Amino acid sequence: MQKTFSFSEEEKKFFDIYQELLIKYYNQPQKLNLFLELKALELGIDDHHKLIRKFHAFLRDYIFFKSKRGELEEILEINPQLLSVLKKYPYFTEYRVSFSFPSSAIYRGFKWRNPLLIAGGNDGKVRIWKYQEGKFHFIGEIGEDFGKFPAYEVYKWHLFYAVGSKLNVYYLPSGKLVKSLEMEKPVTALKLEEKNLYLFKRVGDIAIKQSLDLKGGEIIFGPADPIAPSQVESGETDTVAVEKKLVKIKDGKIFLLTGERKETKVSFEKGEIYEVGYSVNDILPLKNRLLLGVDGSPPIILDLESGKVENKLNLPVTHTYRVRKNPVKEEIALSHTQNLVSVWDLNTLQPIRILEGYFIDAMALDYSPDGKYIASGGEGRDVNVWNTENWEMVKDLELPAEGITALKFSPDGKYLAVGAGGDIYLVETENWSVQKVLSYHEGLIADLNFVGENLVSAGWDGKALLWNIQSGEVEKIIETSEDRIWRVLPFEGGKFLAIADWNGKVSIYQTDDWSLVATFSVDSQPTALAVDKERLYIGRKDGKVQTVRLEREETFSSEGVNELTLNPSEKAVGIATFGGNVLVYTEKGNLCIWNSNGEKVFSAKVEGELKETENLREPRLEIKVLKNTYVVRKNGYFFGGKGWEEFVSVIKGLEPVENKSPFLKEITKRELLEEL
């Protein structure tokens, strides 16, 4: 046990009163506190709150240490009815034992609510860790086994948890359910914003955002405001820095990285194909959605989760050429036929402004890096530049050549590169004058982009060129094709360049040595390229969007990699450690080994002897199953061989108990060995 208890006669009398009142008023906390305060005054007890905390410590030991109950009953007499009340009383925190075994749950993100790290798995459960004294301590899991990701958030030391339309509230220190409600619509997300809690749900084509509060054990709902579906966010992240440590999602698991980072490798895998029904001219990735500029329809929004067209922008146009986001504002611009450029609020997808240019068909469009200017051009000689603060046209630049097909500001904002005819005009933005003309292409300029200080151009002559804009010379012919090169897109901070060939091919080059690292065939002409953190998107002329998954592999020094999600698995009955590895035996007879990087290196089916063995990684392993090797869990008791204590945590509320020895002794039964 943790300590030796002693109580005065007055304190013992107050304990009898405390038991009687708690049994009677446990679900009426205000009345309970009032009566306790009055009785404490009658008995002359100055600080009854301190005394009640002492009672709670005594009762925690009484509940947990069953072998010591006789000894404790000699100190205070316990009313038998009190135990059943304490077990359902949500705000009484008793000792809890948690054990850490590898789990099959997958995570797509987590939330850092200092000092708590919380993560909802695809099994429906939320796991909680507490960061204390430089370490993450596993506190426990809350929720039900629904088999899908939950919505969750921590607020006022309670966990708000929803799967489908059911909303539950748990008191975190005890893990007990304090409130449960059935909502009219499924809950999409729960999120903290500026210390306020909000609930999100979908109603038809719109989303609803509603504030929540918890007062007196009751959930208080605030006003419900309609918002655009694109504004619904869970608040989860895949990376967070805690002191000098990095917590990160990798392959659906949560890792704590403390070693030296060696490198990040990016590989490319063929992904999904989405049907949109219109030839795609440009793509802007949004949160779980794509905004598409297309031929034959107003701009459309594609939902990536359902794979269906979700909505169309309310705009009387049937052709959209370019879609661009303001780098510093929640604002987007689209260029269309009829010399129109439309500007929209990104969050609400409501129009802000319609701009009219001095050209026909706005085929080219770009924002300056500071978001101050927007430039557009089309059929004709004019490039129009507007100020995004007052929407006044600050420059109508007339070029010698007709047919402006591409525009791109340099990363430092000093230049605007303009593709007109077969030449590239480099315009100084300080005075909006042409500084030089870059000539090499033998056809129209299809696209322009910058890789660092160098310019990349795509031409109808089938060439992708790398330019030194200071000298005006071509430094490299990156790629040639029998047909036109239609799009060039740098990504990953300029480490890679994607090139779309009209022949039905997308090539990816590594820009440090211009080596070809991947090629993807496209069953139609590729007409658009875009990228986010997870995918490269390829728009196609046949009305489809093809994707390429970006698979990242970060390598760290092995001694600094720890998987936090080596946590409860309901199927595990045994565990052992050796040489930094973890061996687990499950109720279904599976034997698995994870290495120190959190990678499964061995898997086998055990039926009397090893069967269906699978060596997943070198070195090849020879395993002997020895008696007394495992941690065994049965009816709340544990037994194990050397090192098993490392996988057992004792929690008081949200505080890890430092001295586990008396608790481990209590939950160990020698006779379990004979049974097994």
XYZ file of C-alpha atoms in Angstrom:
676
model
C 0.000 0.000 0.000
C 1.022 3.593 -0.489
C 0.812 4.859 3.107
C -0.333 4.173 6.681
C -3.536 5.996 7.613
C -4.627 7.380 10.984
C -7.762 9.355 11.878
C -8.960 11.176 15.006
C -12.310 10.335 16.613
C -13.900 13.483 15.099
C -12.564 12.521 11.667
C -13.980 8.992 12.049
C -17.396 10.467 12.920
C -17.190 12.720 9.886
C -16.289 9.695 7.722
C -19.504 7.941 8.805
C -21.467 11.086 7.889
C -19.544 11.362 4.602
C -20.467 7.779 3.644
C -24.133 8.290 4.491
C -24.411 11.556 2.537
C -22.439 10.267 -0.464
C -24.660 7.187 -0.767
C -27.749 9.401 -0.635
C -26.650 12.412 -2.731
C -23.848 11.125 -5.026
C -25.747 12.345 -8.111
C -26.535 15.768 -6.578
C -23.076 17.307 -6.044
C -24.260 20.773 -4.970
C -26.538 19.404 -2.242
C -23.836 16.921 -1.165
C -21.211 19.662 -0.774
C -23.613 21.887 1.187
C -24.509 19.169 3.724
C -20.858 18.127 4.120
C -19.867 21.718 4.853
C -22.620 22.080 7.486
C -21.696 18.794 9.215
C -18.009 19.770 9.239
C -18.904 23.019 11.033
C -20.903 21.074 13.645
C -17.901 18.827 14.368
C -15.425 21.724 14.400
C -13.463 20.500 11.373
C -11.661 23.488 9.834
C -10.634 22.154 6.402
C -13.106 19.458 5.417
C -11.903 19.517 1.768
C -8.439 18.398 2.885
C -9.983 15.678 5.050
C -12.145 14.423 2.154
C -9.020 14.135 -0.003
C -7.542 11.991 2.784
C -10.714 9.845 2.759
C -10.353 9.437 -1.012
C -6.743 8.263 -0.678
C -7.881 5.726 1.931
C -10.765 4.522 -0.252
C -8.532 4.225 -3.333
C -6.284 1.842 -1.420
C -9.303 -0.031 -0.037
C -10.731 -0.589 -3.529
C -7.440 -1.614 -5.149
C -5.635 -3.601 -2.437
C -8.157 -6.376 -1.850
C -5.616 -8.364 0.159
C -5.327 -5.513 2.685
C -9.013 -4.776 3.223
C -9.166 -6.480 6.604
C -6.288 -4.333 7.843
C -7.908 -1.148 6.503
C -11.310 -1.981 8.012
C -9.664 -1.858 11.444
C -8.901 1.833 10.759
C -12.282 2.899 9.328
C -15.538 0.964 9.113
C -16.742 0.798 5.497
C -20.422 0.804 4.562
C -20.823 -2.006 1.953
C -23.114 0.241 -0.123
C -20.334 2.807 -0.525
C -18.220 0.706 -2.911
C -20.967 0.383 -5.518
C -21.532 4.156 -5.341
C -17.839 4.977 -5.751
C -17.518 2.726 -8.798
C -20.224 4.647 -10.661
C -19.438 8.062 -9.185
C -17.678 9.743 -12.162
C -15.534 12.175 -10.182
C -14.002 9.646 -7.776
C -10.600 8.666 -9.188
C -9.382 5.278 -8.092
C -6.149 3.582 -9.075
C -6.170 2.045 -12.544
C -3.743 -0.426 -14.080
C -2.975 -0.139 -17.787
C -0.739 -2.396 -19.844
C 1.101 -1.666 -23.088
C 0.848 -4.196 -25.903
C 1.103 -3.603 -29.664
C -2.324 -2.836 -31.111
C -3.702 -3.211 -34.610
C -5.395 0.218 -34.429
C -4.458 2.739 -37.125
C -4.311 6.504 -36.527
C -4.671 9.279 -39.091
C -3.775 12.047 -36.629
C -3.680 13.121 -32.994
C -4.257 16.206 -30.837
C -1.689 17.758 -28.512
C -3.499 19.309 -25.536
C -0.549 20.005 -23.262
C 0.267 17.899 -21.256
C -2.040 15.342 -22.922
C -1.627 13.626 -26.278
C -4.894 12.088 -27.493
C -5.517 10.008 -30.608
C -8.602 8.321 -32.057
C -7.986 4.985 -33.783
C -9.879 3.257 -36.569
C -11.225 0.831 -33.950
C -13.296 3.670 -32.450
C -11.247 4.085 -29.267
C -9.357 7.161 -28.063
C -5.951 6.602 -26.418
C -4.437 9.111 -24.011
C -0.818 9.791 -23.028
C 0.485 12.323 -20.524
C 3.825 14.067 -20.994
C 5.590 14.296 -17.650
C 9.255 14.729 -16.732
C 10.441 14.232 -20.304
C 8.420 11.062 -20.974
C 5.048 10.096 -22.417
C 3.087 7.930 -19.976
C 0.191 5.883 -21.313
C -2.909 6.806 -19.276
C -5.525 4.584 -20.859
C -8.187 4.268 -23.530
C -11.765 5.551 -23.650
C -14.612 4.791 -26.017
C -16.275 1.852 -27.663
C -15.162 -0.621 -30.307
C -17.129 0.831 -33.244
C -14.615 -0.081 -35.948
C -14.277 3.458 -37.345
C -12.569 6.742 -36.497
C -14.310 8.783 -33.764
C -14.698 12.539 -33.388
C -13.072 13.630 -30.115
C -11.771 16.594 -28.132
C -10.593 17.413 -24.593
C -12.405 20.263 -22.841
C -12.429 21.165 -19.116
C -10.751 17.832 -18.237
C -13.513 15.919 -20.005
C -13.299 13.907 -23.216
C -16.075 14.707 -25.682
C -16.431 11.650 -27.908
C -18.733 10.883 -30.831
C -19.176 8.073 -33.331
C -22.135 8.584 -35.630
C -24.900 10.539 -33.901
C -24.034 9.438 -30.343
C -22.214 12.032 -28.211
C -20.607 10.859 -24.952
C -18.751 12.878 -22.316
C -16.186 11.190 -20.038
C -14.431 12.601 -16.983
C -10.759 12.132 -17.851
C -9.207 11.473 -14.406
C -11.563 8.547 -13.763
C -12.446 7.629 -17.359
C -16.106 7.380 -16.370
C -19.079 8.361 -18.506
C -20.865 11.451 -17.162
C -23.243 12.274 -20.029
C -24.607 10.629 -23.172
C -26.817 12.217 -25.839
C -28.295 11.057 -29.135
C -27.889 13.793 -31.762
C -30.234 14.270 -34.714
C -27.373 14.139 -37.241
C -23.990 12.342 -37.184
C -21.195 14.363 -35.587
C -18.461 15.042 -38.151
C -15.851 16.660 -35.888
C -15.175 18.161 -32.447
C -12.575 20.900 -32.173
C -11.162 23.493 -29.779
C -10.889 27.009 -31.191
C -9.487 29.732 -28.926
C -10.360 27.658 -25.814
C -13.974 27.188 -26.966
C -15.407 23.811 -27.980
C -17.291 23.407 -31.264
C -19.262 20.540 -32.756
C -19.509 20.085 -36.538
C -22.103 18.109 -38.482
C -23.276 17.851 -42.077
C -26.822 18.745 -43.095
C -27.365 18.203 -46.807
C -24.953 20.323 -48.865
C -23.901 22.513 -45.929
C -22.200 21.999 -42.583
C -23.248 23.242 -39.137
C -20.867 24.645 -36.524
C -22.224 24.785 -32.965
C -20.573 25.755 -29.682
C -20.692 23.410 -26.673
C -20.130 23.935 -22.972
C -20.293 21.795 -19.842
C -21.910 23.260 -16.734
C -23.048 21.327 -13.675
C -22.663 18.037 -15.506
C -24.984 19.191 -18.311
C -24.082 19.886 -21.961
C -25.073 23.401 -23.022
C -25.530 23.967 -26.770
C -24.887 27.398 -28.267
C -26.098 28.880 -31.576
C -25.751 26.728 -34.713
C -24.201 28.537 -37.682
C -24.151 27.260 -41.292
C -20.674 27.023 -42.836
C -19.105 25.648 -46.005
C -18.187 21.930 -45.793
C -14.576 22.894 -46.564
C -14.420 24.683 -43.179
C -15.007 21.487 -41.190
C -11.726 20.441 -39.572
C -11.033 17.866 -36.885
C -8.087 19.735 -35.370
C -5.900 16.637 -35.727
C -2.285 16.918 -36.806
C 0.285 14.353 -37.899
C 3.328 16.052 -36.329
C 4.012 18.037 -33.168
C 7.210 19.127 -31.411
C 7.252 18.604 -27.631
C 10.334 20.199 -26.101
C 13.152 18.703 -28.225
C 11.153 15.636 -29.216
C 9.042 15.034 -32.301
C 5.756 13.113 -32.198
C 4.734 11.921 -35.645
C 2.276 9.658 -37.461
C 4.046 7.050 -39.584
C 2.194 4.260 -41.404
C -0.836 4.808 -39.171
C 1.144 4.518 -35.912
C 2.319 7.228 -33.490
C 6.072 7.511 -32.957
C 8.185 9.543 -30.549
C 11.376 10.579 -32.349
C 14.243 11.775 -30.179
C 17.268 10.717 -32.221
C 19.074 12.593 -34.953
C 17.081 12.834 -38.177
C 19.053 11.339 -41.050
C 16.907 11.999 -44.130
C 13.422 11.972 -45.616
C 12.833 9.832 -48.674
C 9.834 10.371 -50.948
C 8.551 7.615 -53.203
C 5.621 7.691 -55.595
C 2.798 5.160 -55.895
C -0.151 5.047 -58.285
C -3.317 6.199 -56.527
C -7.046 6.549 -57.113
C -8.817 7.838 -60.224
C -11.881 10.081 -59.837
C -14.574 10.630 -62.470
C -15.703 14.271 -62.820
C -17.295 14.274 -66.282
C -15.617 17.433 -67.621
C -12.218 18.091 -69.153
C -10.026 19.434 -66.328
C -8.014 22.630 -66.930
C -6.716 23.348 -63.420
C -6.827 21.954 -59.871
C -6.661 23.564 -56.419
C -6.437 21.084 -53.491
C -8.588 21.989 -50.468
C -9.213 20.075 -47.226
C -10.369 16.608 -48.442
C -11.665 18.271 -51.624
C -10.521 19.570 -54.984
C -11.682 22.763 -56.681
C -11.563 22.118 -60.418
C -11.557 24.560 -63.320
C -13.193 22.664 -66.195
C -14.593 22.943 -69.724
C -18.361 22.776 -70.145
C -19.401 23.700 -66.589
C -18.914 26.254 -63.822
C -16.028 25.333 -61.462
C -16.810 22.152 -59.532
C -15.877 20.765 -56.106
C -14.860 17.110 -55.891
C -15.175 15.356 -52.504
C -12.149 13.053 -52.190
C -13.717 10.849 -49.500
C -16.866 10.005 -51.469
C -15.266 10.429 -54.903
C -18.292 12.420 -56.058
C -18.832 15.939 -57.366
C -20.140 17.764 -54.304
C -21.024 21.205 -55.612
C -20.500 23.849 -58.291
C -19.625 27.499 -57.842
C -22.546 29.795 -58.551
C -21.113 31.464 -61.644
C -22.620 31.818 -65.162
C -19.552 30.547 -67.055
C -18.837 27.260 -68.807
C -15.040 27.451 -69.121
C -12.463 28.051 -66.374
C -8.789 28.065 -67.297
C -6.826 28.727 -64.092
C -7.438 28.449 -60.332
C -5.032 30.181 -57.929
C -4.902 30.782 -54.149
C -3.748 34.031 -52.578
C -0.531 33.088 -50.687
C -1.388 35.253 -47.656
C -5.215 35.384 -47.573
C -8.083 32.908 -47.496
C -8.946 33.962 -51.031
C -8.914 32.308 -54.456
C -9.089 33.613 -58.020
C -10.303 31.877 -61.179
C -9.898 32.944 -64.803
C -12.647 32.309 -67.350
C -13.879 32.998 -70.849
C -15.379 36.413 -71.674
C -12.273 38.204 -70.225
C -13.475 37.515 -66.648
C -11.501 36.865 -63.453
C -13.590 35.950 -60.392
C -12.346 36.276 -56.788
C -13.851 34.181 -53.968
C -13.687 33.764 -50.197
C -11.994 30.380 -49.708
C -13.875 29.496 -46.512
C -17.411 30.352 -47.596
C -16.901 29.951 -51.372
C -18.858 33.158 -51.868
C -17.822 35.678 -54.569
C -15.852 38.778 -53.556
C -15.201 40.478 -56.890
C -15.527 40.079 -60.654
C -12.653 41.633 -62.640
C -12.809 42.388 -66.375
C -9.605 42.429 -68.415
C -8.631 44.011 -71.729
C -8.352 40.670 -73.511
C -10.448 37.721 -74.700
C -10.478 34.538 -72.593
C -8.361 34.863 -69.422
C -6.052 31.914 -70.109
C -3.266 32.890 -67.658
C -3.472 33.910 -63.986
C -1.207 34.278 -60.939
C -0.903 35.991 -57.538
C 2.265 37.777 -56.426
C 4.028 36.034 -53.478
C 2.913 38.765 -51.044
C -0.692 38.475 -52.255
C -0.767 42.184 -53.110
C -1.231 41.788 -56.869
C -3.078 39.507 -59.242
C -2.090 39.331 -62.924
C -4.002 37.879 -65.857
C -3.778 37.700 -69.629
C -5.360 35.924 -72.578
C -5.973 36.201 -76.290
C -4.491 39.564 -77.194
C -1.409 41.533 -76.147
C -2.527 42.807 -72.723
C -1.404 41.724 -69.262
C -3.620 43.301 -66.593
C -2.445 43.716 -62.991
C -4.853 44.533 -60.128
C -4.213 45.588 -56.521
C -5.990 43.050 -54.274
C -6.653 45.621 -51.530
C -8.836 48.014 -53.557
C -9.194 45.984 -56.802
C -7.953 48.877 -58.922
C -6.040 48.015 -62.098
C -2.489 49.234 -61.483
C -1.076 48.265 -64.887
C -2.240 47.408 -68.383
C 0.946 46.072 -69.948
C 0.862 45.694 -73.740
C 3.367 43.211 -75.168
C 4.688 42.968 -78.760
C 3.372 39.410 -79.200
C -0.211 38.158 -79.130
C -1.635 35.171 -77.284
C -0.704 35.224 -73.594
C -0.880 31.628 -72.387
C 1.144 31.536 -69.138
C 2.042 33.822 -66.206
C 4.216 33.258 -63.141
C 5.640 35.582 -60.478
C 9.164 34.790 -59.253
C 9.412 33.592 -55.606
C 10.913 36.942 -54.515
C 8.220 38.890 -56.386
C 10.751 40.904 -58.421
C 9.728 39.466 -61.778
C 6.628 38.387 -63.648
C 7.365 35.842 -66.385
C 4.870 36.035 -69.270
C 4.532 33.475 -72.048
C 3.313 35.196 -75.223
C 3.564 33.558 -78.619
C 6.763 31.513 -78.553
C 8.733 33.883 -76.291
C 8.956 34.549 -72.559
C 8.876 38.175 -71.421
C 10.562 38.892 -68.082
C 8.771 41.882 -66.501
C 10.237 43.831 -63.561
C 7.437 44.381 -61.031
C 9.001 47.548 -59.593
C 8.003 49.534 -62.693
C 6.076 46.883 -64.691
C 8.443 47.085 -67.653
C 9.915 44.310 -69.800
C 13.518 43.703 -68.743
C 14.412 40.956 -71.237
C 12.949 38.458 -73.678
C 13.821 34.756 -73.452
C 13.713 33.022 -76.842
C 14.208 29.330 -77.603
C 10.822 27.632 -77.960
C 9.455 27.086 -81.475
C 5.817 27.053 -80.418
C 3.434 28.523 -77.856
C 4.381 28.609 -74.172
C 2.021 26.229 -72.350
C 3.189 26.742 -68.754
C 5.743 28.562 -66.578
C 7.043 27.917 -63.065
C 10.074 28.622 -60.896
C 12.498 26.146 -59.315
C 14.432 28.323 -56.898
C 15.795 31.269 -58.889
C 15.549 29.413 -62.195
C 12.569 29.447 -64.532
C 11.049 26.294 -66.044
C 8.981 26.523 -69.223
C 6.766 24.035 -71.076
C 6.210 24.475 -74.803
C 4.047 23.260 -77.637
C 7.306 22.333 -79.362
C 7.655 19.368 -76.986
C 10.404 20.845 -74.804
C 10.663 21.504 -71.072
C 13.464 24.029 -70.493
C 15.395 25.289 -67.449
C 16.354 28.987 -67.731
C 18.877 31.159 -65.916
C 16.886 34.394 -65.772
C 19.964 36.491 -64.992
C 21.808 35.477 -68.158
C 18.679 34.741 -70.167
C 20.209 31.436 -71.313
C 18.808 27.904 -71.343
C 20.760 25.862 -68.797
C 19.150 22.520 -69.547
C 16.632 20.813 -71.794
C 14.920 18.743 -69.111
C 12.646 16.721 -71.382
C 11.635 16.459 -75.023
C 8.500 14.950 -76.534
C 7.030 14.275 -79.954
C 3.986 16.278 -78.843
C 3.532 19.359 -76.663
C 4.642 19.612 -73.021
C 1.559 20.941 -71.251
C 2.360 21.471 -67.554
C 5.392 21.817 -65.245
C 4.988 21.717 -61.441
C 7.741 21.911 -58.794
C 6.867 20.466 -55.360
C 8.364 19.364 -52.036
C 10.134 22.714 -51.742
C 11.495 22.430 -55.276
C 13.118 19.012 -54.715
C 10.995 17.485 -57.481
C 9.522 18.641 -60.791
C 6.517 16.982 -62.441
C 6.177 17.335 -66.226
C 2.944 16.510 -68.082
C 3.419 15.337 -71.676
C 0.474 15.589 -74.101
C 1.299 12.035 -75.240
C -0.202 10.688 -71.990
C 2.734 10.640 -69.606
C 3.712 12.402 -66.369
C 7.408 12.332 -65.453
C 8.897 13.240 -62.063
C 12.479 14.534 -61.866
C 14.720 15.102 -58.857
C 16.004 18.644 -59.297
C 19.392 18.345 -57.568
C 20.749 16.171 -60.396
C 17.743 16.138 -62.795
C 17.485 12.369 -62.612
C 14.185 10.775 -63.626
C 12.709 9.116 -60.500
C 9.196 8.096 -61.632
C 6.966 7.936 -64.703
C 3.191 7.459 -64.786
C 1.130 6.708 -67.868
C -2.163 8.546 -68.339
C -4.978 7.103 -70.478
C -5.745 10.565 -71.862
C -3.947 13.866 -72.353
C -2.832 15.264 -68.945
C -4.214 18.805 -68.775
C -3.521 19.903 -65.169
C -1.117 19.254 -62.286
C -1.487 20.079 -58.575
C -0.040 18.750 -55.330
C -0.661 18.689 -51.586
C 1.149 16.904 -48.748
C -0.252 13.490 -49.657
C -0.897 13.363 -53.414
C 0.021 14.605 -56.848
C -3.164 15.280 -58.831
C -3.297 14.875 -62.620
C -6.247 16.432 -64.444
C -7.200 14.691 -67.677
C -8.881 15.751 -70.901
C -11.286 12.786 -70.659
C -12.886 14.226 -67.502
C -10.980 12.319 -64.823
C -8.529 13.163 -62.045
C -5.712 10.672 -61.565
C -3.656 10.646 -58.361
C -0.137 9.669 -57.346
C 0.471 9.028 -53.631
C 3.517 10.645 -52.031
C 4.977 8.070 -49.646
C 7.429 9.612 -47.157
C 9.985 7.668 -45.148
C 11.931 9.553 -42.487
C 14.939 7.820 -41.000
C 16.239 8.573 -37.514
C 18.988 7.064 -35.423
C 17.508 3.795 -34.134
C 18.023 4.570 -30.445
C 15.708 7.571 -30.784
C 12.628 5.824 -32.248
C 9.846 4.733 -29.898
C 6.306 3.777 -30.862
C 3.797 5.346 -28.481
C 1.022 3.199 -29.911
C 2.426 0.027 -28.406
C -0.724 0.151 -26.334
C -3.605 -2.042 -25.185
C -4.604 -4.899 -27.423
C -7.556 -6.868 -26.130
C -6.209 -10.013 -27.796
C -2.721 -10.014 -26.230
C -2.102 -12.369 -23.306
C 1.684 -12.453 -23.145
C 4.691 -10.238 -23.747
C 8.468 -10.455 -23.383
C 11.425 -8.229 -24.273
C 14.852 -9.141 -25.602
C 17.563 -7.009 -27.181
C 15.272 -4.019 -27.669
C 12.590 -6.183 -29.338
C 9.053 -6.853 -28.119
C 7.494 -10.330 -28.406
C 3.718 -10.684 -28.049
C 1.506 -13.761 -27.851
C -2.234 -13.291 -28.503
C -5.384 -15.147 -27.502
C -5.765 -16.325 -31.096
C -2.382 -18.024 -30.954
C -0.432 -15.457 -32.979
C 3.188 -14.801 -32.105
C 4.553 -11.402 -33.238
C 7.821 -9.520 -32.781
C 8.358 -5.761 -33.162
C 11.828 -4.219 -33.324
C 12.917 -0.959 -31.661
C 11.716 1.033 -34.704
C 8.170 -0.192 -34.150
C 8.336 -2.458 -37.227
C 6.855 -5.951 -37.171
C 9.749 -8.289 -37.998
C 8.206 -11.697 -37.330
C 4.754 -13.257 -37.347
C 3.721 -16.857 -36.689
C 0.652 -18.957 -35.924
C 1.106 -21.192 -32.869
C -0.893 -24.412 -32.531
C 1.087 -26.655 -30.212
C 4.154 -25.864 -32.304
C 5.081 -22.970 -34.590
C 3.105 -22.936 -37.836
C 2.663 -20.448 -40.701
C 5.874 -18.626 -39.785
C 6.583 -15.386 -41.618
C 9.942 -13.611 -41.529
C 9.168 -10.052 -42.561
C 12.661 -8.563 -42.267
C 16.226 -9.709 -41.882
C 17.779 -11.259 -39.906
C 15.997 -14.604 -40.040
C 14.774 -15.549 -36.578
C 14.774 -18.872 -34.763
C 12.299 -18.844 -31.877
C 11.822 -21.164 -28.918
C 8.729 -20.636 -26.762
C 9.901 -21.024 -23.163
C 7.877 -21.433 -19.990
C 7.552 -18.307 -17.776
C 8.393 -16.026 -20.735
C 5.166 -14.067 -21.036
C 3.236 -11.510 -19.112
C -0.100 -13.236 -18.557
C -3.297 -11.295 -17.941
C -6.298 -13.074 -16.456
C -9.226 -11.654 -14.483
C -7.316 -8.478 -13.667
C -4.195 -10.302 -12.470
C -0.762 -10.365 -14.094
C 2.224 -12.654 -14.060
C 5.395 -12.539 -16.128
C 9.064 -13.137 -16.604
C 11.912 -10.634 -16.446
C 11.104 -7.108 -17.602
C 7.313 -7.442 -17.626
C 6.898 -4.570 -15.139
C 7.965 -2.101 -17.848
C 4.720 -2.751 -19.698
C 2.422 -2.086 -16.737
C 1.451 1.437 -15.624
C -0.461 2.452 -12.496
C -2.516 5.633 -12.828
C -4.191 7.751 -10.141
C -6.535 9.987 -12.103
C -4.152 11.369 -14.726
C -1.007 11.001 -12.592
C 1.347 8.039 -13.131
C 2.263 6.427 -9.782
C 6.053 6.399 -9.431
C 6.420 3.499 -6.985
C 4.626 0.617 -8.706
C 6.028 -2.160 -6.504
C 3.106 -2.532 -4.041
C 0.604 -2.443 -6.900
C 2.467 -5.044 -8.964
C 2.687 -7.279 -5.925
C -1.076 -6.968 -5.433
C -1.938 -7.936 -9.022
C 0.469 -10.896 -9.222
C -0.825 -14.365 -8.436
C 1.681 -17.212 -8.379
C -1.045 -19.809 -8.906
C -1.609 -18.419 -12.409
C 1.616 -20.098 -13.464
C 0.277 -23.495 -12.427
C -3.017 -22.879 -14.258
C -1.193 -22.046 -17.478
